[in-house]
Coordinates of C-alpha atoms and ligand atoms in Angstrom, one line a residue:
Chain A
M295 CA -42.5 4.5 -1.8
D296 CA -42.7 8.2 -2.0
K297 CA -45.6 8.3 0.6
E298 CA -43.4 6.2 2.9
L299 CA -40.6 8.2 2.7
K300 CA -42.6 11.5 3.5
A301 CA -44.2 10.2 6.2
E302 CA -41.3 9.6 8.2
N303 CA -39.0 12.2 7.0
T304 CA -38.4 14.5 10.1
K305 CA -38.4 17.6 8.3
P306 CA -40.6 18.2 5.0
I307 CA -38.6 18.3 2.1
L308 CA -40.0 21.1 0.2
I309 CA -39.5 21.1 -3.4
S310 CA -41.6 23.2 -5.8
R311 CA -40.9 22.0 -9.2
P312 CA -42.8 19.4 -10.9
V313 CA -41.7 15.6 -10.5
E314 CA -38.3 15.0 -11.9
P315 CA -36.7 11.5 -11.7
L316 CA -34.8 10.6 -8.3
K317 CA -31.7 8.9 -8.5
I318 CA -30.9 8.1 -5.2
Q319 CA -33.2 7.9 -2.1
T320 CA -32.3 7.4 1.6
D321 CA -34.5 5.7 3.8
K322 CA -34.0 6.6 7.4
L323 CA -30.7 5.8 7.1
N324 CA -28.8 5.3 10.3
A325 CA -25.0 4.6 10.5
W326 CA -22.5 3.8 13.1
F327 CA -18.9 3.1 14.0
G328 CA -19.0 0.8 17.0
N329 CA -21.0 2.7 19.3
N330 CA -20.8 6.1 17.7
H331 CA -24.2 6.8 15.8
V332 CA -23.2 8.9 13.5
L333 CA -26.3 9.3 11.2
K334 CA -29.5 9.1 12.5
D335 CA -32.5 8.6 10.3
V336 CA -31.3 10.4 7.4
S337 CA -33.9 10.4 4.4
L338 CA -32.6 12.3 1.3
R339 CA -33.7 12.4 -2.0
I340 CA -31.6 12.9 -4.8
K341 CA -32.4 14.2 -8.5
E342 CA -30.9 12.6 -11.5
N343 CA -28.5 14.7 -13.6
H344 CA -28.3 17.6 -11.1
V345 CA -25.7 18.2 -8.9
T346 CA -26.4 17.9 -4.8
A347 CA -24.1 19.2 -2.4
I348 CA -24.0 18.3 1.5
I349 CA -23.0 20.7 4.0
G350 CA -22.3 21.1 7.7
P351 CA -20.0 21.4 10.3
S352 CA -17.0 19.1 10.5
G353 CA -17.8 15.4 11.8
C354 CA -21.4 16.0 11.2
G355 CA -21.7 12.7 9.1
K356 CA -21.0 14.3 5.5
S357 CA -18.4 11.7 4.4
T358 CA -20.3 8.9 6.1
L359 CA -23.8 9.7 4.5
I360 CA -22.2 9.6 0.8
R361 CA -19.9 6.6 2.0
C362 CA -23.3 4.8 3.1
M363 CA -24.6 5.3 -0.4
N364 CA -21.7 3.3 -2.4
R365 CA -21.4 0.9 0.2
M366 CA -18.0 2.1 1.0
H367 CA -18.8 2.1 4.9
E368 CA -19.0 -1.2 5.8
L369 CA -15.5 -1.6 4.7
V370 CA -14.3 -0.1 8.0
P371 CA -14.2 -2.5 10.4
Q372 CA -16.8 -2.4 13.4
A373 CA -19.2 0.1 11.1
K374 CA -23.0 -0.7 10.9
V375 CA -26.0 0.5 8.9
S376 CA -29.5 0.3 9.2
G377 CA -32.1 1.9 6.6
A378 CA -32.5 1.6 3.2
V379 CA -30.5 3.4 0.1
L380 CA -32.3 3.3 -3.0
L381 CA -30.6 3.8 -6.5
D382 CA -33.2 3.8 -9.0
D383 CA -35.8 2.6 -6.4
A384 CA -33.8 -0.9 -5.7
N385 CA -32.2 -1.1 -2.1
V386 CA -28.8 -1.5 -2.4
Y387 CA -28.5 -3.0 1.3
A388 CA -31.1 -5.8 0.2
K389 CA -30.2 -9.2 0.6
G390 CA -28.0 -10.5 -2.1
V391 CA -27.0 -7.5 -3.6
D392 CA -23.2 -7.5 -4.5
P393 CA -21.6 -4.4 -3.0
V394 CA -19.0 -4.2 -6.2
S395 CA -22.0 -3.9 -8.2
V396 CA -23.4 -1.1 -6.5
R397 CA -19.9 0.8 -6.5
R398 CA -19.4 0.1 -10.0
K399 CA -22.7 2.1 -10.6
I400 CA -21.7 4.6 -7.9
G401 CA -18.2 6.2 -8.4
M402 CA -16.3 8.0 -6.0
V403 CA -13.4 10.7 -5.6
F404 CA -11.9 11.3 -2.4
Q405 CA -10.9 14.3 -0.2
K406 CA -6.9 13.9 -1.2
P407 CA -6.3 12.9 -4.6
N408 CA -5.1 9.1 -4.6
P409 CA -4.0 8.2 -8.0
F410 CA -2.7 4.4 -7.7
P411 CA 0.9 5.2 -7.3
T412 CA 2.8 2.4 -9.5
M413 CA 0.5 3.1 -12.2
S414 CA 0.9 5.5 -15.5
V415 CA -1.5 7.9 -16.2
Y416 CA -3.0 5.6 -18.8
D417 CA -3.8 2.9 -16.4
N418 CA -5.1 4.6 -13.5
V419 CA -7.6 6.0 -16.0
A420 CA -8.2 2.2 -17.2
A421 CA -7.7 0.6 -14.1
G422 CA -11.2 0.0 -13.5
L423 CA -12.0 -1.3 -16.4
K424 CA -9.1 -3.4 -16.6
L425 CA -9.2 -4.9 -13.2
N426 CA -12.7 -6.1 -13.9
G427 CA -11.2 -7.9 -16.9
E428 CA -11.6 -5.6 -20.1
R429 CA -8.8 -6.5 -22.3
D430 CA -9.6 -5.1 -25.6
H431 CA -7.3 -2.3 -26.7
A432 CA -9.0 0.1 -28.9
R433 CA -12.3 0.0 -26.1
L434 CA -10.0 0.9 -23.2
D435 CA -8.2 3.8 -25.2
R436 CA -11.3 5.4 -26.0
A437 CA -12.5 4.8 -22.5
V438 CA -9.0 6.7 -21.7
K439 CA -9.1 9.5 -24.1
R440 CA -13.0 10.0 -23.0
S441 CA -12.4 10.2 -19.6
L442 CA -9.7 12.5 -19.1
D443 CA -11.9 14.5 -21.9
L444 CA -14.7 14.9 -19.5
A445 CA -12.1 15.7 -16.1
F446 CA -10.7 18.5 -18.5
L447 CA -7.3 16.8 -18.3
W448 CA -7.1 15.3 -21.7
E449 CA -5.1 18.4 -23.3
E450 CA -2.5 18.5 -20.5
V451 CA -1.3 14.6 -20.5
K452 CA -2.1 13.6 -24.1
H453 CA 1.3 13.2 -24.8
E454 CA 2.3 11.8 -21.3
L455 CA -0.1 9.2 -20.6
D456 CA 2.8 6.9 -19.9
K457 CA 4.0 8.8 -16.9
S458 CA 3.4 8.0 -13.5
G459 CA 0.3 9.3 -12.1
S460 CA 1.6 10.4 -9.0
S461 CA 4.3 12.8 -11.1
L462 CA 1.2 15.4 -11.8
S463 CA 0.6 18.1 -9.9
G464 CA -2.0 18.2 -7.1
G465 CA -5.0 19.5 -9.3
Q466 CA -4.0 17.2 -12.1
Q467 CA -4.2 14.4 -9.8
Q468 CA -7.3 15.1 -8.3
R469 CA -8.9 15.3 -11.9
L470 CA -7.0 12.0 -12.8
C471 CA -8.9 10.5 -10.1
I472 CA -12.2 12.0 -11.3
A473 CA -11.3 10.5 -14.9
R474 CA -10.5 7.3 -13.2
A475 CA -13.8 6.9 -11.5
L476 CA -15.5 8.0 -14.9
A477 CA -13.8 5.4 -16.9
V478 CA -16.2 2.9 -15.4
E479 CA -19.2 4.7 -16.8
P480 CA -20.9 4.8 -13.3
E481 CA -24.3 6.5 -12.8
V482 CA -23.4 8.8 -10.0
L483 CA -20.7 10.2 -8.8
L484 CA -20.2 10.9 -5.2
M485 CA -17.2 13.5 -4.1
D486 CA -16.1 14.1 -0.5
E487 CA -14.6 17.4 -0.5
P488 CA -12.8 17.4 -3.9
C489 CA -11.3 20.5 -3.9
S490 CA -10.1 20.7 -0.1
A491 CA -6.5 20.0 -1.1
L492 CA -6.2 22.4 -4.1
D493 CA -5.4 25.9 -5.1
P494 CA -8.1 28.7 -6.5
I495 CA -7.4 28.2 -9.7
A496 CA -7.5 23.9 -9.6
T497 CA -10.5 24.2 -8.1
A498 CA -12.2 26.3 -10.3
K499 CA -11.6 24.0 -13.5
I500 CA -12.8 21.2 -10.7
E501 CA -15.9 23.3 -10.2
E502 CA -16.4 23.7 -14.2
L503 CA -15.9 20.3 -15.1
I504 CA -18.7 19.2 -12.4
T505 CA -21.4 21.7 -13.8
N506 CA -20.3 19.7 -17.2
L507 CA -20.8 16.8 -15.9
K508 CA -24.2 16.9 -14.6
D509 CA -25.6 16.5 -18.6
Q510 CA -24.7 12.6 -17.9
Y511 CA -24.4 12.0 -14.2
T512 CA -26.0 12.6 -10.9
V513 CA -23.5 14.4 -9.0
V514 CA -23.1 14.8 -5.1
I515 CA -20.7 16.8 -3.9
V516 CA -19.3 17.0 0.0
T517 CA -18.1 20.6 0.7
H518 CA -17.0 23.0 3.3
N519 CA -17.3 25.9 1.2
M520 CA -20.6 27.5 1.0
Q521 CA -19.5 29.5 -1.9
Q522 CA -18.7 26.3 -3.6
A523 CA -22.0 24.7 -2.8
A524 CA -23.8 27.9 -4.2
R525 CA -21.4 27.8 -7.4
V526 CA -21.8 24.5 -8.6
S527 CA -25.1 22.9 -6.9
D528 CA -29.0 22.8 -7.7
Y529 CA -29.7 21.2 -4.6
T530 CA -28.3 21.6 -0.9
A531 CA -28.7 19.3 2.2
F532 CA -27.6 20.7 5.3
L533 CA -26.4 18.1 7.9
Y534 CA -26.1 18.5 11.5
L535 CA -24.6 16.2 14.5
G536 CA -25.9 13.5 11.9
Q537 CA -29.4 14.6 11.4
L538 CA -30.7 16.2 8.1
I539 CA -31.7 19.5 9.2
E540 CA -32.6 21.1 5.8
Y541 CA -32.8 20.1 2.2
G542 CA -33.7 22.2 -0.6
E543 CA -32.9 24.1 -4.0
T544 CA -29.5 25.9 -3.3
T545 CA -31.2 29.5 -3.9
N546 CA -33.7 28.6 -1.4
L547 CA -31.8 27.3 1.0
F548 CA -29.1 30.1 1.0
E549 CA -31.6 32.8 0.3
N550 CA -34.1 31.8 3.1
P551 CA -33.6 28.8 5.3
T552 CA -36.3 27.5 7.2
E553 CA -34.5 26.1 9.9
E554 CA -32.7 28.8 12.2
L555 CA -29.9 26.1 12.6
T556 CA -29.7 26.3 8.9
E557 CA -29.4 30.1 8.9
R558 CA -27.3 30.0 12.0
Y559 CA -24.5 27.9 10.1
L560 CA -24.9 29.9 6.7
T561 CA -23.9 32.9 8.6
G562 CA -20.9 31.7 10.1
K563 CA -22.2 31.6 13.5
F564 CA -21.1 28.0 14.5
G565 CA -19.0 25.1 12.5
Chain B
M104 CA 3.4 36.4 31.1
E105 CA 6.1 38.8 32.1
S106 CA 7.2 36.8 35.1
L107 CA 7.4 33.7 32.6
Q108 CA 9.4 35.1 30.2
G109 CA 11.7 35.9 32.5
N110 CA 11.9 32.8 34.2
W111 CA 12.9 31.4 30.8
R112 CA 15.6 34.3 29.9
N113 CA 17.3 33.2 33.1
S114 CA 17.5 29.5 32.8
R115 CA 18.6 30.3 29.4
V116 CA 21.4 32.1 31.1
R117 CA 22.3 29.7 33.5
T118 CA 22.4 26.6 31.5
S119 CA 23.1 26.7 28.1
T120 CA 25.3 29.5 26.7
P121 CA 25.7 29.4 22.9
S122 CA 29.3 28.1 23.5
W123 CA 28.6 25.5 26.0
R124 CA 25.9 24.0 23.5
R125 CA 28.3 24.4 20.6
F126 CA 30.4 22.3 23.0
K127 CA 27.9 19.7 23.4
D128 CA 27.1 19.7 20.1
R129 CA 30.8 18.8 19.0
I130 CA 31.0 16.1 21.5
A131 CA 27.8 14.4 20.6
F132 CA 29.1 14.4 17.0
S133 CA 32.4 13.0 18.2
L134 CA 30.8 10.0 20.0
G135 CA 28.8 9.2 16.8
F136 CA 31.5 9.5 14.8
L137 CA 33.6 7.2 17.0
C138 CA 31.0 4.6 17.5
V139 CA 30.5 4.3 13.3
T140 CA 33.9 4.0 13.3
L141 CA 34.0 1.3 15.7
A142 CA 31.0 -0.5 14.1
M143 CA 33.3 -0.4 10.7
I144 CA 36.1 -1.9 11.8
P145 CA 35.1 -5.7 12.2
L146 CA 33.2 -5.0 8.6
A147 CA 36.4 -3.7 7.0
S148 CA 38.8 -6.0 8.5
I149 CA 36.7 -8.8 7.5
L150 CA 36.6 -7.8 3.8
F151 CA 40.1 -6.8 4.0
E152 CA 41.4 -10.2 5.2
V153 CA 39.0 -12.0 2.8
V154 CA 39.8 -9.9 -0.3
R155 CA 43.6 -10.2 0.9
N156 CA 43.6 -14.0 1.0
G157 CA 41.0 -14.9 -1.4
A158 CA 42.2 -12.8 -4.5
T159 CA 45.5 -15.3 -4.5
A160 CA 43.1 -18.1 -5.5
L161 CA 41.0 -16.7 -8.3
S162 CA 41.9 -18.1 -11.4
V163 CA 40.0 -19.1 -14.4
Q164 CA 40.3 -22.6 -13.3
F165 CA 38.9 -21.8 -9.3
L166 CA 36.1 -20.2 -10.9
T167 CA 35.0 -22.9 -13.8
G168 CA 36.8 -26.4 -12.5
T169 CA 35.8 -29.1 -10.4
P170 CA 38.1 -30.3 -7.4
A171 CA 41.0 -32.2 -7.9
L172 CA 43.7 -33.3 -6.2
V173 CA 47.2 -33.7 -7.5
T174 CA 50.4 -35.2 -6.0
L175 CA 53.3 -32.8 -5.5
P176 CA 56.9 -33.9 -6.2
T177 CA 57.5 -33.9 -2.6
G178 CA 54.9 -36.5 -2.6
N179 CA 52.5 -34.3 -0.8
A180 CA 49.0 -34.3 -1.8
A181 CA 47.4 -30.7 -2.7
L182 CA 44.4 -29.2 -4.1
A183 CA 43.9 -28.1 -7.5
G184 CA 41.0 -27.3 -9.6
G185 CA 37.8 -25.0 -8.8
I186 CA 34.6 -24.5 -6.9
A187 CA 32.4 -24.3 -9.7
V188 CA 30.6 -27.1 -8.4
S189 CA 29.8 -25.4 -5.0
I190 CA 29.0 -22.1 -7.1
E191 CA 26.3 -23.7 -9.0
G192 CA 25.2 -25.8 -5.9
T193 CA 24.7 -22.7 -4.2
L194 CA 23.0 -21.1 -7.3
V195 CA 20.7 -23.8 -7.6
L196 CA 19.9 -24.0 -3.9
M197 CA 19.2 -20.4 -3.6
G198 CA 16.7 -20.8 -6.9
L199 CA 15.0 -23.6 -5.6
T200 CA 14.5 -22.1 -2.0
A201 CA 12.9 -18.8 -3.7
V202 CA 10.7 -20.9 -6.0
I203 CA 9.6 -22.9 -2.6
A204 CA 9.4 -20.0 -0.3
V205 CA 8.6 -16.9 -2.1
P206 CA 5.1 -18.1 -3.2
I207 CA 4.4 -19.4 0.3
G208 CA 5.6 -16.5 1.9
L209 CA 4.1 -14.1 -0.4
L210 CA 0.2 -15.3 0.1
A211 CA 0.8 -15.9 4.0
G212 CA 2.2 -12.1 4.0
V213 CA -0.9 -11.2 2.3
Y214 CA -3.3 -12.7 4.1
L215 CA -2.0 -11.5 7.0
A216 CA -1.9 -8.3 5.9
E217 CA -5.5 -8.3 4.9
F218 CA -7.3 -11.0 7.1
G219 CA -4.9 -11.3 10.0
D220 CA -6.8 -9.1 12.3
N221 CA -8.2 -11.8 14.3
R222 CA -6.9 -14.8 17.0
F223 CA -5.9 -17.0 14.2
G224 CA -3.8 -14.3 12.4
R225 CA -2.0 -13.2 15.5
S226 CA -1.3 -17.0 16.4
I227 CA 0.3 -17.2 13.0
R228 CA 2.3 -14.1 13.3
F229 CA 3.5 -15.1 16.5
L230 CA 4.5 -18.7 15.2
N231 CA 6.2 -17.2 12.1
D232 CA 8.2 -14.7 14.7
V233 CA 9.5 -17.6 16.6
L234 CA 10.3 -19.5 13.1
S235 CA 12.5 -16.7 12.2
E236 CA 14.4 -16.8 15.3
F237 CA 15.0 -20.4 15.3
P238 CA 18.7 -21.3 15.3
S239 CA 19.1 -22.8 12.0
I240 CA 20.9 -26.1 12.8
V241 CA 18.0 -27.0 14.5
I242 CA 15.9 -26.7 11.3
G243 CA 18.8 -28.8 9.8
I244 CA 18.2 -31.6 12.4
L245 CA 14.8 -31.3 11.8
V246 CA 14.7 -32.0 7.8
Y247 CA 17.3 -34.3 8.6
S248 CA 15.6 -36.5 10.7
I249 CA 12.0 -36.3 8.9
L250 CA 12.9 -35.9 5.1
V251 CA 16.6 -37.2 4.6
V252 CA 16.1 -40.3 7.3
G253 CA 12.6 -40.6 7.9
L254 CA 11.1 -40.5 4.5
R255 CA 14.4 -41.7 2.7
V256 CA 15.0 -39.1 0.5
G257 CA 18.6 -39.1 1.4
F258 CA 21.1 -36.2 1.1
S259 CA 20.0 -34.0 -1.6
A260 CA 19.5 -30.9 -3.1
F261 CA 15.3 -31.1 -2.4
A262 CA 16.3 -31.5 1.4
G263 CA 18.6 -28.4 1.2
G264 CA 15.9 -26.2 -0.4
V265 CA 13.3 -27.2 1.8
A266 CA 15.5 -26.3 4.9
L267 CA 16.8 -23.2 3.5
S268 CA 12.9 -22.6 3.0
I269 CA 12.1 -23.2 6.4
I270 CA 14.3 -20.1 7.4
M271 CA 13.5 -17.9 4.2
L272 CA 9.7 -18.3 4.7
P273 CA 9.2 -16.4 8.2
I274 CA 11.1 -13.5 6.5
V275 CA 9.5 -13.0 3.2
T276 CA 6.2 -13.7 5.3
R277 CA 6.7 -10.8 7.4
T278 CA 8.4 -8.4 4.8
T279 CA 5.6 -8.9 2.6
E280 CA 3.0 -8.4 5.6
E281 CA 4.9 -5.0 6.3
S282 CA 5.2 -3.6 3.1
I283 CA 1.3 -4.1 2.2
K284 CA 0.7 -2.4 5.7
L285 CA 2.5 0.7 4.4
V286 CA 0.3 1.2 1.5
P287 CA -2.1 3.9 2.3
R288 CA -5.7 3.1 3.1
S289 CA -6.7 5.9 0.6
V290 CA -5.1 3.6 -2.2
R291 CA -7.2 0.7 -0.9
D292 CA -10.3 2.8 -0.9
A293 CA -9.7 3.9 -4.6
A294 CA -9.8 0.5 -5.6
M295 CA -12.7 -0.8 -3.9
A296 CA -14.5 2.3 -4.9
L297 CA -14.1 1.7 -8.6
G298 CA -15.7 -1.8 -8.1
I299 CA -12.8 -4.0 -8.3
R300 CA -13.2 -7.1 -6.2
K301 CA -11.2 -7.2 -2.9
W302 CA -8.7 -10.1 -4.1
R303 CA -8.3 -8.2 -7.4
A304 CA -7.7 -5.0 -5.8
T305 CA -5.0 -6.9 -3.4
I306 CA -3.2 -8.5 -5.8
S307 CA -3.3 -5.7 -8.5
V308 CA -3.1 -2.6 -6.7
V309 CA -2.2 -3.0 -3.3
L310 CA 0.7 -5.6 -3.9
S311 CA 1.8 -3.6 -6.7
T312 CA 2.2 -0.4 -4.8
A313 CA 4.0 -2.6 -2.4
R314 CA 6.5 -4.2 -4.8
S315 CA 9.9 -2.4 -3.8
G316 CA 8.9 -3.5 -0.4
V317 CA 8.3 -7.2 -1.3
V318 CA 10.9 -7.5 -3.8
T319 CA 13.4 -5.8 -1.3
G320 CA 12.2 -8.6 1.4
A321 CA 12.4 -11.5 -0.8
L322 CA 16.2 -10.8 -2.4
L323 CA 17.7 -9.9 1.3
S324 CA 15.9 -13.1 2.3
I325 CA 17.6 -15.1 -0.5
A326 CA 21.1 -13.1 0.7
R327 CA 20.4 -14.3 3.8
I328 CA 20.0 -17.8 3.2
S329 CA 22.8 -18.0 0.9
G330 CA 25.4 -18.2 3.5
E331 CA 23.6 -20.5 5.8
S332 CA 25.7 -23.4 6.6
A333 CA 24.5 -25.3 9.3
P334 CA 21.1 -26.7 8.2
L335 CA 23.1 -27.5 4.6
L336 CA 25.5 -29.8 6.5
L337 CA 22.9 -32.3 7.6
T338 CA 20.8 -32.3 4.3
I339 CA 22.8 -31.8 0.9
G340 CA 25.8 -34.4 1.6
T341 CA 28.7 -32.9 -0.8
S342 CA 29.4 -33.5 -4.7
S343 CA 32.4 -32.9 -6.6
Y344 CA 30.2 -33.5 -9.6
F345 CA 27.7 -30.6 -11.4
F346 CA 24.2 -30.5 -10.7
S347 CA 22.6 -33.8 -12.1
G348 CA 19.1 -33.6 -10.2
L349 CA 17.1 -32.6 -7.0
N350 CA 17.4 -35.9 -5.5
Q351 CA 21.2 -36.0 -5.8
Q352 CA 23.7 -34.6 -3.3
V353 CA 25.1 -31.0 -4.2
D354 CA 27.8 -29.0 -3.1
A355 CA 27.3 -25.2 -1.8
L356 CA 29.6 -22.5 -1.1
P357 CA 29.2 -22.0 2.8
V358 CA 29.7 -25.8 3.6
R359 CA 32.7 -25.9 1.2
I360 CA 34.3 -23.0 2.6
F361 CA 34.0 -25.1 5.9
L362 CA 34.9 -28.2 4.6
L363 CA 38.0 -26.3 3.0
S364 CA 39.2 -24.4 5.9
S365 CA 39.0 -27.3 8.7
E366 CA 40.9 -29.3 5.9
N367 CA 44.7 -28.9 7.4
Y368 CA 46.9 -31.7 5.8
V369 CA 46.3 -30.7 1.9
S370 CA 47.9 -28.0 0.8
G371 CA 46.2 -25.1 -1.2
A372 CA 43.1 -26.1 0.7
Q373 CA 43.1 -23.3 2.9
Q374 CA 43.7 -20.9 -0.1
Q375 CA 40.7 -22.3 -1.6
G376 CA 38.5 -21.8 1.5
W377 CA 39.8 -17.9 1.3
G378 CA 38.7 -18.0 -2.4
A379 CA 35.3 -19.5 -2.0
A380 CA 34.5 -16.9 0.9
L381 CA 35.1 -14.1 -1.7
I382 CA 32.7 -15.4 -4.1
L383 CA 30.3 -16.1 -1.4
I384 CA 30.6 -12.4 -0.2
V385 CA 30.4 -11.0 -3.6
L386 CA 27.5 -13.2 -4.6
V387 CA 26.0 -11.8 -1.6
L388 CA 27.2 -7.9 -2.7
C389 CA 25.4 -8.9 -6.0
L390 CA 22.0 -9.7 -4.4
N391 CA 22.0 -6.6 -2.3
L392 CA 23.0 -4.6 -5.1
A393 CA 20.1 -5.9 -6.8
V394 CA 17.8 -5.0 -4.2
R395 CA 19.2 -1.4 -5.1
I396 CA 18.1 -1.4 -8.5
A397 CA 15.0 -3.2 -7.9
T398 CA 13.6 -0.5 -5.8
R399 CA 14.9 2.3 -8.0
G400 CA 12.3 1.5 -10.5
K401 CA 9.5 3.6 -11.4
Y402 CA 7.9 3.9 -8.2
G403 CA 11.2 4.6 -6.2
A404 CA 12.0 7.6 -8.9
V405 CA 8.5 8.8 -8.6
R406 CA 8.4 8.8 -4.6
S407 CA 11.8 10.5 -4.8
R408 CA 10.5 13.2 -6.9
I409 CA 7.5 13.8 -4.4
Ligands
ATP709 N1 -13.0 5.2 10.5 C1 -13.8 6.0 11.2 N2 -13.9 4.9 12.4 C2 -14.4 5.5 13.9 N3 -15.1 6.6 13.8 C3 -15.1 7.4 12.5 C4 -14.4 7.3 11.6 N4 -14.7 8.1 10.2 C5 -15.5 9.1 10.7 N5 -15.8 8.8 12.3 C6 -16.8 9.4 13.3 O1 -17.9 9.6 12.4 C7 -18.0 11.2 12.9 C8 -18.4 11.5 11.3 O2 -17.4 11.2 10.4 P1 -17.9 11.9 8.9 O3 -16.0 11.7 8.4 O4 -18.6 11.3 8.3 O5 -18.0 13.8 9.2 P2 -17.3 14.6 8.2 O6 -18.9 15.6 8.2 O7 -17.3 14.0 6.8 O8 -16.6 15.5 8.8 P3 -15.5 16.4 8.0 O9 -15.9 17.5 7.4 O10 -14.6 17.0 9.0 O11 -14.8 15.7 6.7 C9 -17.5 12.0 13.4 O12 -17.6 11.8 14.8 C10 -16.0 10.8 13.3 O13 -15.3 10.8 15.0
MG710 MG1 -15.6 13.9 5.8

């Protein structure tokens, strides 16, 4: 498997450390919206229990890439995918794989906080479990507390769990969405510019919690903010016009990018 | 740049001095005000007439009694008693219609919103729109010929409920579809990303987010059918007795109003007609109030705070 991936990768992936387990590998992943070919042969290997950042100019396919990982891409009418995404060595696009079970293992947080507007804080967090048939109140309570704790929100909302989810502040709403995604105990958390709608203080909170999450989860974060990528991620992938240009340890990639495109992007020459 | 600015200044001086603008503003405001007043005149006069004439008919007996004819000392017949039978009949018909049309309309609306983006969906939507424009008397005739006569169901509450359901169904379907389509993509995405099955996400997340719109549509459509008389004339018959079964004839306020107000020889009939009209209007008003209250729930309050 490993050999295959290396052989067909457009750019060699240089990771100096000894082998660490991989959580997600994309293999020659291509994606389309109708005739618009937005991902071209992306082969990326994401390490378990690390934070991987995906950077690149607007429209280069970052969101599409992570939406392909949990099979959200195919929900858009006319959207197509080819290639493979391996989650622990099993292709999530293999025949007979239920996309619902993939999404349960790979959670997602979106750019704009999107709590369920008619549900309370509690129900928002419990939604994933409840709507999959969990009825045991004690277990739900525990999951809600645990997830809100992980999302650094418990202390702020523990007395108003009955309040509507959309009455929280923007930053709290985004942390609520993180808690909601964590409550179903996924293995991977995909975050699509989770801080772009938030102020610096709320952003700092979320960055702190992301760092905290990597003990238990594998995190993939899309961001426009280089400093953020540098602060939170262990590995960084640079995407340009649907192609993976460079991928490596964040410090390496930021300090000595091997590709000229990467360097020009990092120094703000375009994008 | 400079010449542009110059031009702009010139044109401003030529066409719209502040006082001219203020004048135009006044004219627009007065016209608007006039139109609103004109639109209010029919509504106000109807309400005024109905309350003035109907209020005198109101009494406990009127609201709780069954129709009765009495002979006046002069030898003429006069109408006494009340319209409780008609009130009950209307409530029964409203309930029956809602029980038939709301579930079907709800599911149809969900279907159209979620899976209706194809030829079949578009045809259904088109037919639904045609149906909602149908003259209600035609629906009455249809139900009369198929159900009442054809299948020998006879004049009955059931036949009336079916006729009213056919009127109500397209409204519920449409409003449900529209309110579901208003639910932002992001809410749907969030549910799907949690690994919730699509049908479950649709019912528990999307439909619940669209709840206030759906409830509003259903209540307004009930208000709409509660005043229908044409389809009932051909389907429910009449009755002077309280409800005794879906296969029995029933009375309804709109039909009773029609009968009472076209009765010229029995004294008291016209007055009872006004009274019945007042009750019907109050009923419709109550439904509209219910809509207000239903949409002011949790979600409404939250929305207004944002
Ligand atoms: N729902 C959609 N339908 C059609 N085309 C789409 C859709 N979403 C994205 N695209 C197209 O796919 C390409 C990649 O979009 P994508 O959202 O993945 O970019 P991105 O890197 O996330 O950009 P941004 O940084 O602005 O979020 C863009 O050219 C865009 O026009
Ligand atoms: Mg994006």
